[in-house]
PDB file of C-alpha atoms and ligand atoms in Angstrom:
ATOM      1  CA  MET A   1       0.000   0.000   0.000  1.00 80.00           C
ATOM      2  CA  ASP A   2       1.233   3.521  -0.855  1.00 91.00           C
ATOM      3  CA  LEU A   3       1.952   5.083   2.568  1.00 95.00           C
ATOM      4  CA  ASN A   4       1.779   8.655   1.257  1.00 96.00           C
ATOM      5  CA  LYS A   5      -1.675   7.935  -0.147  1.00 97.00           C
ATOM      6  CA  LEU A   6      -2.728   6.513   3.236  1.00 98.00           C
ATOM      7  CA  LYS A   7      -1.301   9.593   5.010  1.00 98.00           C
ATOM      8  CA  GLU A   8      -3.370  11.846   2.717  1.00 98.00           C
ATOM      9  CA  GLU A   9      -6.485   9.726   3.419  1.00 98.00           C
ATOM     10  CA  VAL A  10      -5.935   9.903   7.207  1.00 98.00           C
ATOM     11  CA  PHE A  11      -5.120  13.632   7.055  1.00 98.00           C
ATOM     12  CA  LYS A  12      -8.367  14.415   5.180  1.00 98.00           C
ATOM     13  CA  ALA A  13     -10.365  12.160   7.525  1.00 98.00           C
ATOM     14  CA  ASN A  14      -9.000  14.054  10.552  1.00 98.00           C
ATOM     15  CA  LEU A  15     -10.076  17.368   8.993  1.00 98.00           C
ATOM     16  CA  GLU A  16     -13.577  15.946   8.470  1.00 98.00           C
ATOM     17  CA  LEU A  17     -13.945  15.623  12.280  1.00 98.00           C
ATOM     18  CA  VAL A  18     -13.824  19.455  12.414  1.00 98.00           C
ATOM     19  CA  GLN A  19     -16.023  19.799   9.325  1.00 98.00           C
ATOM     20  CA  TYR A  20     -18.750  17.673  10.944  1.00 98.00           C
ATOM     21  CA  GLY A  21     -18.448  19.413  14.294  1.00 98.00           C
ATOM     22  CA  LEU A  22     -17.278  16.308  16.183  1.00 98.00           C
ATOM     23  CA  VAL A  23     -14.164  17.882  17.791  1.00 98.00           C
ATOM     24  CA  LEU A  24     -12.845  21.133  19.266  1.00 96.00           C
ATOM     25  CA  PHE A  25      -9.214  22.280  19.585  1.00 96.00           C
ATOM     26  CA  THR A  26      -6.963  19.170  19.317  1.00 97.00           C
ATOM     27  CA  TRP A  27      -9.498  16.682  20.643  1.00 98.00           C
ATOM     28  CA  GLY A  28      -9.985  13.356  18.872  1.00 98.00           C
ATOM     29  CA  ASN A  29      -7.966  11.459  16.292  1.00 98.00           C
ATOM     30  CA  VAL A  30      -8.252   9.249  13.196  1.00 98.00           C
ATOM     31  CA  SER A  31      -6.009   6.386  12.067  1.00 99.00           C
ATOM     32  CA  ALA A  32      -5.877   3.803   9.286  1.00 98.00           C
ATOM     33  CA  ILE A  33      -3.965   0.542   8.905  1.00 98.00           C
ATOM     34  CA  ASP A  34      -1.872  -0.941   6.113  1.00 98.00           C
ATOM     35  CA  ARG A  35      -2.448  -4.582   7.065  1.00 98.00           C
ATOM     36  CA  GLU A  36      -0.089  -5.881   4.344  1.00 97.00           C
ATOM     37  CA  ASN A  37       2.887  -4.195   6.052  1.00 97.00           C
ATOM     38  CA  GLY A  38       1.541  -4.036   9.620  1.00 98.00           C
ATOM     39  CA  LEU A  39       1.761  -0.239   9.739  1.00 98.00           C
ATOM     40  CA  VAL A  40      -0.693   2.300  11.191  1.00 98.00           C
ATOM     41  CA  VAL A  41      -0.934   5.951  10.123  1.00 98.00           C
ATOM     42  CA  ILE A  42      -2.319   8.247  12.850  1.00 98.00           C
ATOM     43  CA  LYS A  43      -2.771  11.919  13.633  1.00 98.00           C
ATOM     44  CA  PRO A  44       0.111  13.625  15.523  1.00 98.00           C
ATOM     45  CA  SER A  45      -0.543  14.423  19.180  1.00 98.00           C
ATOM     46  CA  GLY A  46      -1.618  17.894  20.267  1.00 97.00           C
ATOM     47  CA  VAL A  47      -1.442  19.485  16.809  1.00 97.00           C
ATOM     48  CA  SER A  48      -4.180  21.961  15.853  1.00 97.00           C
ATOM     49  CA  TYR A  49      -6.275  20.743  12.915  1.00 97.00           C
ATOM     50  CA  SER A  50      -5.863  24.144  11.214  1.00 97.00           C
ATOM     51  CA  GLU A  51      -2.066  23.778  11.198  1.00 96.00           C
ATOM     52  CA  MET A  52      -1.913  20.040  10.425  1.00 97.00           C
ATOM     53  CA  LYS A  53      -0.470  18.807   7.107  1.00 98.00           C
ATOM     54  CA  SER A  54      -0.588  15.412   5.406  1.00 98.00           C
ATOM     55  CA  GLU A  55       3.141  14.938   5.957  1.00 97.00           C
ATOM     56  CA  ASP A  56       2.616  15.422   9.726  1.00 98.00           C
ATOM     57  CA  MET A  57       0.801  12.070   9.971  1.00 98.00           C
ATOM     58  CA  VAL A  58       2.845   9.601  12.013  1.00 98.00           C
ATOM     59  CA  VAL A  59       3.495   5.986  10.982  1.00 98.00           C
ATOM     60  CA  VAL A  60       3.850   3.359  13.730  1.00 98.00           C
ATOM     61  CA  ASP A  61       4.199  -0.433  13.745  1.00 98.00           C
ATOM     62  CA  LEU A  62       1.792  -2.653  15.693  1.00 98.00           C
ATOM     63  CA  ASP A  63       4.068  -2.419  18.767  1.00 98.00           C
ATOM     64  CA  GLY A  64       3.722   1.357  18.691  1.00 98.00           C
ATOM     65  CA  ASN A  65       7.262   2.105  17.473  1.00 98.00           C
ATOM     66  CA  VAL A  66       7.415   5.218  15.270  1.00 98.00           C
ATOM     67  CA  VAL A  67       8.747   4.160  11.868  1.00 98.00           C
ATOM     68  CA  GLU A  68       8.100   7.471  10.064  1.00 98.00           C
ATOM     69  CA  GLY A  69       7.339  11.035  11.210  1.00 97.00           C
ATOM     70  CA  LYS A  70       8.879  13.825  13.217  1.00 96.00           C
ATOM     71  CA  LEU A  71       5.940  14.398  15.600  1.00 98.00           C
ATOM     72  CA  ARG A  72       4.618  12.346  18.515  1.00 98.00           C
ATOM     73  CA  PRO A  73       1.761   9.980  17.538  1.00 98.00           C
ATOM     74  CA  SER A  74      -1.648  10.583  19.115  1.00 98.00           C
ATOM     75  CA  SER A  75      -1.819   9.816  22.841  1.00 98.00           C
ATOM     76  CA  ASP A  76      -4.593   7.319  21.967  1.00 98.00           C
ATOM     77  CA  THR A  77      -2.330   5.288  19.652  1.00 98.00           C
ATOM     78  CA  PRO A  78      -2.161   2.270  22.034  1.00 98.00           C
ATOM     79  CA  THR A  79      -5.979   2.096  22.031  1.00 98.00           C
ATOM     80  CA  HIS A  80      -6.102   2.140  18.235  1.00 98.00           C
ATOM     81  CA  LEU A  81      -3.414  -0.586  18.061  1.00 98.00           C
ATOM     82  CA  GLU A  82      -5.269  -2.889  20.472  1.00 98.00           C
ATOM     83  CA  LEU A  83      -8.416  -2.584  18.346  1.00 98.00           C
ATOM     84  CA  TYR A  84      -6.553  -3.282  15.073  1.00 98.00           C
ATOM     85  CA  LYS A  85      -5.002  -6.396  16.640  1.00 98.00           C
ATOM     86  CA  SER A  86      -8.344  -7.687  17.885  1.00 98.00           C
ATOM     87  CA  PHE A  87     -10.825  -6.564  15.200  1.00 98.00           C
ATOM     88  CA  LYS A  88      -9.127  -8.014  12.125  1.00 98.00           C
ATOM     89  CA  GLU A  89     -11.555  -6.653   9.510  1.00 97.00           C
ATOM     90  CA  ILE A  90     -11.357  -2.973  10.394  1.00 98.00           C
ATOM     91  CA  GLY A  91      -9.234  -0.592   8.364  1.00 98.00           C
ATOM     92  CA  GLY A  92      -9.807   2.733  10.120  1.00 98.00           C
ATOM     93  CA  ILE A  93     -10.596   4.059  13.627  1.00 99.00           C
ATOM     94  CA  VAL A  94     -11.939   7.373  14.918  1.00 98.00           C
ATOM     95  CA  HIS A  95     -12.001   8.759  18.457  1.00 98.00           C
ATOM     96  CA  THR A  96     -13.861  11.980  19.306  1.00 98.00           C
ATOM     97  CA  HIS A  97     -15.415  13.757  22.284  1.00 98.00           C
ATOM     98  CA  SER A  98     -18.591  14.547  20.347  1.00 98.00           C
ATOM     99  CA  THR A  99     -21.111  16.094  22.723  1.00 98.00           C
ATOM    100  CA  TYR A 100     -24.090  13.742  22.842  1.00 98.00           C
ATOM    101  CA  ALA A 101     -22.084  10.528  22.611  1.00 98.00           C
ATOM    102  CA  THR A 102     -19.769  11.775  25.373  1.00 98.00           C
ATOM    103  CA  GLY A 103     -22.856  12.682  27.426  1.00 98.00           C
ATOM    104  CA  TRP A 104     -24.048   9.053  27.247  1.00 98.00           C
ATOM    105  CA  SER A 105     -20.514   7.865  28.094  1.00 98.00           C
ATOM    106  CA  GLN A 106     -20.418  10.157  31.152  1.00 98.00           C
ATOM    107  CA  ALA A 107     -23.796   8.760  32.214  1.00 98.00           C
ATOM    108  CA  GLY A 108     -22.310   5.279  31.792  1.00 98.00           C
ATOM    109  CA  ILE A 109     -25.237   4.076  29.652  1.00 98.00           C
ATOM    110  CA  GLY A 110     -25.007   2.486  26.217  1.00 98.00           C
ATOM    111  CA  ILE A 111     -26.838   4.333  23.411  1.00 98.00           C
ATOM    112  CA  PRO A 112     -30.148   2.448  23.095  1.00 98.00           C
ATOM    113  CA  ILE A 113     -31.549   1.466  19.704  1.00 98.00           C
ATOM    114  CA  LEU A 114     -34.847   3.317  19.373  1.00 98.00           C
ATOM    115  CA  GLY A 115     -35.301   3.843  15.633  1.00 98.00           C
ATOM    116  CA  THR A 116     -34.627   2.671  12.109  1.00 97.00           C
ATOM    117  CA  THR A 117     -31.895   5.273  11.572  1.00 97.00           C
ATOM    118  CA  HIS A 118     -29.928   3.486  14.293  1.00 98.00           C
ATOM    119  CA  ALA A 119     -30.760   0.046  12.867  1.00 97.00           C
ATOM    120  CA  ASP A 120     -29.484   1.081   9.435  1.00 96.00           C
ATOM    121  CA  TYR A 121     -25.952   1.307  10.847  1.00 96.00           C
ATOM    122  CA  PHE A 122     -25.774  -0.475  14.210  1.00 96.00           C
ATOM    123  CA  ASN A 123     -27.830  -3.615  14.750  1.00 94.00           C
ATOM    124  CA  GLY A 124     -28.319  -3.076  18.451  1.00 96.00           C
ATOM    125  CA  GLN A 125     -27.401  -0.896  21.416  1.00 98.00           C
ATOM    126  CA  ILE A 126     -24.049   0.901  21.099  1.00 98.00           C
ATOM    127  CA  PRO A 127     -22.361  -0.477  24.222  1.00 98.00           C
ATOM    128  CA  CYS A 128     -20.724   1.513  27.036  1.00 98.00           C
ATOM    129  CA  THR A 129     -17.575  -0.028  28.480  1.00 98.00           C
ATOM    130  CA  ARG A 130     -17.257  -0.998  32.156  1.00 98.00           C
ATOM    131  CA  ASP A 131     -15.411   1.080  34.736  1.00 98.00           C
ATOM    132  CA  MET A 132     -11.634   0.760  34.449  1.00 98.00           C
ATOM    133  CA  ASN A 133      -9.932  -0.444  37.645  1.00 98.00           C
ATOM    134  CA  GLU A 134      -7.017   1.181  39.475  1.00 98.00           C
ATOM    135  CA  ALA A 135      -4.367  -1.013  37.844  1.00 98.00           C
ATOM    136  CA  GLU A 136      -5.731  -0.192  34.368  1.00 98.00           C
ATOM    137  CA  VAL A 137      -5.975   3.563  35.020  1.00 98.00           C
ATOM    138  CA  LYS A 138      -2.575   3.850  36.709  1.00 97.00           C
ATOM    139  CA  GLY A 139      -0.941   1.342  34.345  1.00 96.00           C
ATOM    140  CA  ALA A 140      -0.928   1.329  30.555  1.00 97.00           C
ATOM    141  CA  TYR A 141      -4.108   3.465  30.504  1.00 97.00           C
ATOM    142  CA  GLU A 142      -4.516   3.922  26.753  1.00 98.00           C
ATOM    143  CA  LYS A 143      -3.756   0.248  26.032  1.00 98.00           C
ATOM    144  CA  GLU A 144      -6.223  -0.807  28.751  1.00 98.00           C
ATOM    145  CA  THR A 145      -8.844   1.484  27.202  1.00 98.00           C
ATOM    146  CA  GLY A 146      -8.528  -0.878  24.229  1.00 98.00           C
ATOM    147  CA  THR A 147      -8.877  -3.838  26.597  1.00 98.00           C
ATOM    148  CA  VAL A 148     -12.231  -2.687  28.010  1.00 98.00           C
ATOM    149  CA  ILE A 149     -13.526  -1.956  24.489  1.00 98.00           C
ATOM    150  CA  ILE A 150     -12.566  -5.464  23.295  1.00 98.00           C
ATOM    151  CA  GLU A 151     -14.195  -6.928  26.415  1.00 98.00           C
ATOM    152  CA  ALA A 152     -17.464  -5.132  25.545  1.00 98.00           C
ATOM    153  CA  PHE A 153     -17.432  -6.960  22.179  1.00 98.00           C
ATOM    154  CA  LYS A 154     -17.004 -10.501  23.540  1.00 97.00           C
ATOM    155  CA  GLU A 155     -20.523 -11.351  22.287  1.00 96.00           C
ATOM    156  CA  LEU A 156     -20.788  -8.653  19.603  1.00 97.00           C
ATOM    157  CA  ASN A 157     -19.610  -8.542  15.975  1.00 96.00           C
ATOM    158  CA  PRO A 158     -17.674  -5.248  15.607  1.00 97.00           C
ATOM    159  CA  MET A 159     -18.674  -5.171  11.953  1.00 95.00           C
ATOM    160  CA  HIS A 160     -22.363  -5.135  12.956  1.00 96.00           C
ATOM    161  CA  VAL A 161     -21.883  -2.554  15.737  1.00 97.00           C
ATOM    162  CA  PRO A 162     -19.020  -0.360  14.434  1.00 98.00           C
ATOM    163  CA  GLY A 163     -18.630   1.769  17.546  1.00 98.00           C
ATOM    164  CA  VAL A 164     -18.548   2.005  21.337  1.00 98.00           C
ATOM    165  CA  ILE A 165     -18.661   4.628  24.065  1.00 98.00           C
ATOM    166  CA  VAL A 166     -15.873   4.409  26.658  1.00 98.00           C
ATOM    167  CA  LYS A 167     -17.294   5.110  30.140  1.00 98.00           C
ATOM    168  CA  ASN A 168     -16.432   8.621  31.408  1.00 98.00           C
ATOM    169  CA  HIS A 169     -14.415   9.287  28.247  1.00 98.00           C
ATOM    170  CA  GLY A 170     -16.054   9.264  24.796  1.00 98.00           C
ATOM    171  CA  PRO A 171     -16.826   7.409  21.556  1.00 98.00           C
ATOM    172  CA  PHE A 172     -14.613   5.251  19.349  1.00 98.00           C
ATOM    173  CA  THR A 173     -15.874   4.091  15.943  1.00 98.00           C
ATOM    174  CA  TRP A 174     -14.295   2.021  13.187  1.00 98.00           C
ATOM    175  CA  GLY A 175     -14.946   0.856   9.624  1.00 98.00           C
ATOM    176  CA  LYS A 176     -13.385  -0.603   6.507  1.00 97.00           C
ATOM    177  CA  ASN A 177     -11.228   2.514   6.114  1.00 98.00           C
ATOM    178  CA  ALA A 178     -10.730   5.963   7.683  1.00 98.00           C
ATOM    179  CA  ASN A 179     -13.588   7.512   5.701  1.00 98.00           C
ATOM    180  CA  ASP A 180     -15.990   4.736   6.730  1.00 98.00           C
ATOM    181  CA  ALA A 181     -14.949   5.222  10.371  1.00 98.00           C
ATOM    182  CA  VAL A 182     -15.593   8.985  10.141  1.00 98.00           C
ATOM    183  CA  HIS A 183     -19.014   8.282   8.591  1.00 98.00           C
ATOM    184  CA  ASN A 184     -19.830   5.974  11.525  1.00 98.00           C
ATOM    185  CA  SER A 185     -18.677   8.663  13.977  1.00 98.00           C
ATOM    186  CA  VAL A 186     -21.029  11.230  12.447  1.00 98.00           C
ATOM    187  CA  VAL A 187     -23.896   8.707  12.537  1.00 98.00           C
ATOM    188  CA  LEU A 188     -23.123   7.672  16.138  1.00 98.00           C
ATOM    189  CA  GLU A 189     -23.253  11.292  17.329  1.00 98.00           C
ATOM    190  CA  GLU A 190     -26.590  11.831  15.558  1.00 98.00           C
ATOM    191  CA  LEU A 191     -27.986   8.609  17.094  1.00 98.00           C
ATOM    192  CA  ALA A 192     -26.799   9.754  20.533  1.00 98.00           C
ATOM    193  CA  LYS A 193     -28.679  13.031  20.063  1.00 98.00           C
ATOM    194  CA  MET A 194     -31.852  11.310  18.772  1.00 98.00           C
ATOM    195  CA  ALA A 195     -31.821   8.825  21.657  1.00 98.00           C
ATOM    196  CA  PHE A 196     -31.327  11.631  24.200  1.00 98.00           C
ATOM    197  CA  ILE A 197     -34.342  13.491  22.744  1.00 98.00           C
ATOM    198  CA  ALA A 198     -36.510  10.368  22.591  1.00 98.00           C
ATOM    199  CA  LYS A 199     -35.711   9.368  26.173  1.00 98.00           C
ATOM    200  CA  THR A 200     -36.301  12.942  27.367  1.00 98.00           C
ATOM    201  CA  ILE A 201     -39.752  12.952  25.729  1.00 98.00           C
ATOM    202  CA  GLN A 202     -40.574   9.367  26.724  1.00 98.00           C
ATOM    203  CA  PRO A 203     -38.270   7.670  29.316  1.00 98.00           C
ATOM    204  CA  ASN A 204     -39.960   4.368  28.396  1.00 98.00           C
ATOM    205  CA  ALA A 205     -39.225   4.768  24.662  1.00 98.00           C
ATOM    206  CA  SER A 206     -38.362   1.399  23.078  1.00 98.00           C
ATOM    207  CA  MET A 207     -37.629  -0.227  19.710  1.00 97.00           C
ATOM    208  CA  ASN A 208     -39.658  -2.730  17.694  1.00 96.00           C
ATOM    209  CA  SER A 209     -36.990  -5.425  17.168  1.00 93.00           C
ATOM    210  CA  LEU A 210     -38.653  -6.501  13.894  1.00 94.00           C
ATOM    211  CA  LEU A 211     -37.615  -3.110  12.497  1.00 95.00           C
ATOM    212  CA  THR A 212     -34.038  -3.630  13.675  1.00 93.00           C
ATOM    213  CA  ASP A 213     -33.773  -6.892  11.762  1.00 92.00           C
ATOM    214  CA  LYS A 214     -35.537  -5.466   8.701  1.00 94.00           C
ATOM    215  CA  HIS A 215     -33.439  -2.320   8.438  1.00 94.00           C
ATOM    216  CA  PHE A 216     -30.047  -3.775   9.334  1.00 92.00           C
ATOM    217  CA  SER A 217     -30.337  -6.750   6.993  1.00 91.00           C
ATOM    218  CA  ARG A 218     -31.772  -4.533   4.212  1.00 89.00           C
ATOM    219  CA  LYS A 219     -28.757  -2.262   4.411  1.00 80.00           C
ATOM    220  CA  HIS A 220     -26.104  -4.807   5.396  1.00 79.00           C
ATOM    221  CA  GLY A 221     -27.272  -7.967   3.720  1.00 74.00           C
ATOM    222  CA  LYS A 222     -24.957 -10.799   2.700  1.00 56.00           C
ATOM    223  CA  ASP A 223     -23.375  -8.815  -0.175  1.00 49.00           C
ATOM    224  CA  SER A 224     -22.559  -5.808   1.940  1.00 50.00           C
ATOM    225  CA  TYR A 225     -19.374  -4.952   3.807  1.00 47.00           C
ATOM    226  CA  TYR A 226     -20.945  -5.832   7.144  1.00 49.00           C
ATOM    227  CA  GLY A 227     -21.848  -9.318   6.019  1.00 44.00           C
ATOM    228  CA  GLN A 228     -23.960 -11.678   8.115  1.00 42.00           C
TER     229      GLN A 228
HETATM  230  O1  5SP B   1      -9.123  11.485  24.666  1.00 51.06           O
HETATM  231  C1  5SP B   1      -8.216  12.310  24.656  1.00 51.06           C
HETATM  232  C2  5SP B   1      -7.869  13.106  25.854  1.00 51.06           C
HETATM  233  O2  5SP B   1      -8.778  12.744  26.883  1.00 51.06           O
HETATM  234  C3  5SP B   1      -7.460  12.520  23.378  1.00 51.06           C
HETATM  235  O3  5SP B   1      -8.213  11.921  22.320  1.00 51.06           O
HETATM  236  C4  5SP B   1      -7.297  13.969  22.992  1.00 51.06           C
HETATM  237  O4  5SP B   1      -8.589  14.479  22.776  1.00 51.06           O
HETATM  238  C5  5SP B   1      -6.502  14.067  21.696  1.00 51.06           C
HETATM  239  O5  5SP B   1      -5.198  13.627  21.982  1.00 51.06           O
HETATM  240  P1  5SP B   1      -4.111  13.584  20.808  1.00 51.06           P
HETATM  241  O6  5SP B   1      -4.643  12.700  19.707  1.00 51.06           O
HETATM  242  O7  5SP B   1      -3.932  15.012  20.302  1.00 51.06           O
HETATM  243  O8  5SP B   1      -2.863  13.022  21.478  1.00 51.06           O
END
């Protein structure tokens, strides 16, 4: 895979986080993986999106060693790497602090499925991770953030629910590439907002599971990326 092309793709995907209003200042980050060569391209840490350039993207191996780039890789790099190692079909990852999704993560409640818009992209609740323990927080925190995400997907197919909210932190989404992951981040934030509104109007709001099956399989049937 052409690394410069992947850097350009990751650079543009990072800028889309600002364009879609998912991040402020230097919050959030996007990465993509070149699985053939076991290399990950990720946003540099602490760099303003308005000053960022394609050549600033940092290339790391799956152990987190910088193999190309002058700047420090995102502080969330260990989380991204854990997810790439566990979710073998994903090609891109996004982390943001988008308002409504982060609100649900601070409440410690997964984003419930309440409508067909949700079912078109996520075939069930978007899970919230468990509390991290003292050893995880004081140890390899970012790596352990990946651990609690992977734990939340023990019974879930990450290709059918391409996102999660990390308790007291914020959302991570993924997809077949960086652009797909950004798309899922925009959708997740919109679903978080819709669910907040629905639950505010009707705390007992619920979903007709027949619609979940109908909409998810219609959009992600056997020929689609998400597969069965
Ligand atoms: O979640 C966090 C901080 O809580 C990070 O995602 C920052 O929001 C962005 O860090 P860098 O990618 O710039 O290191």
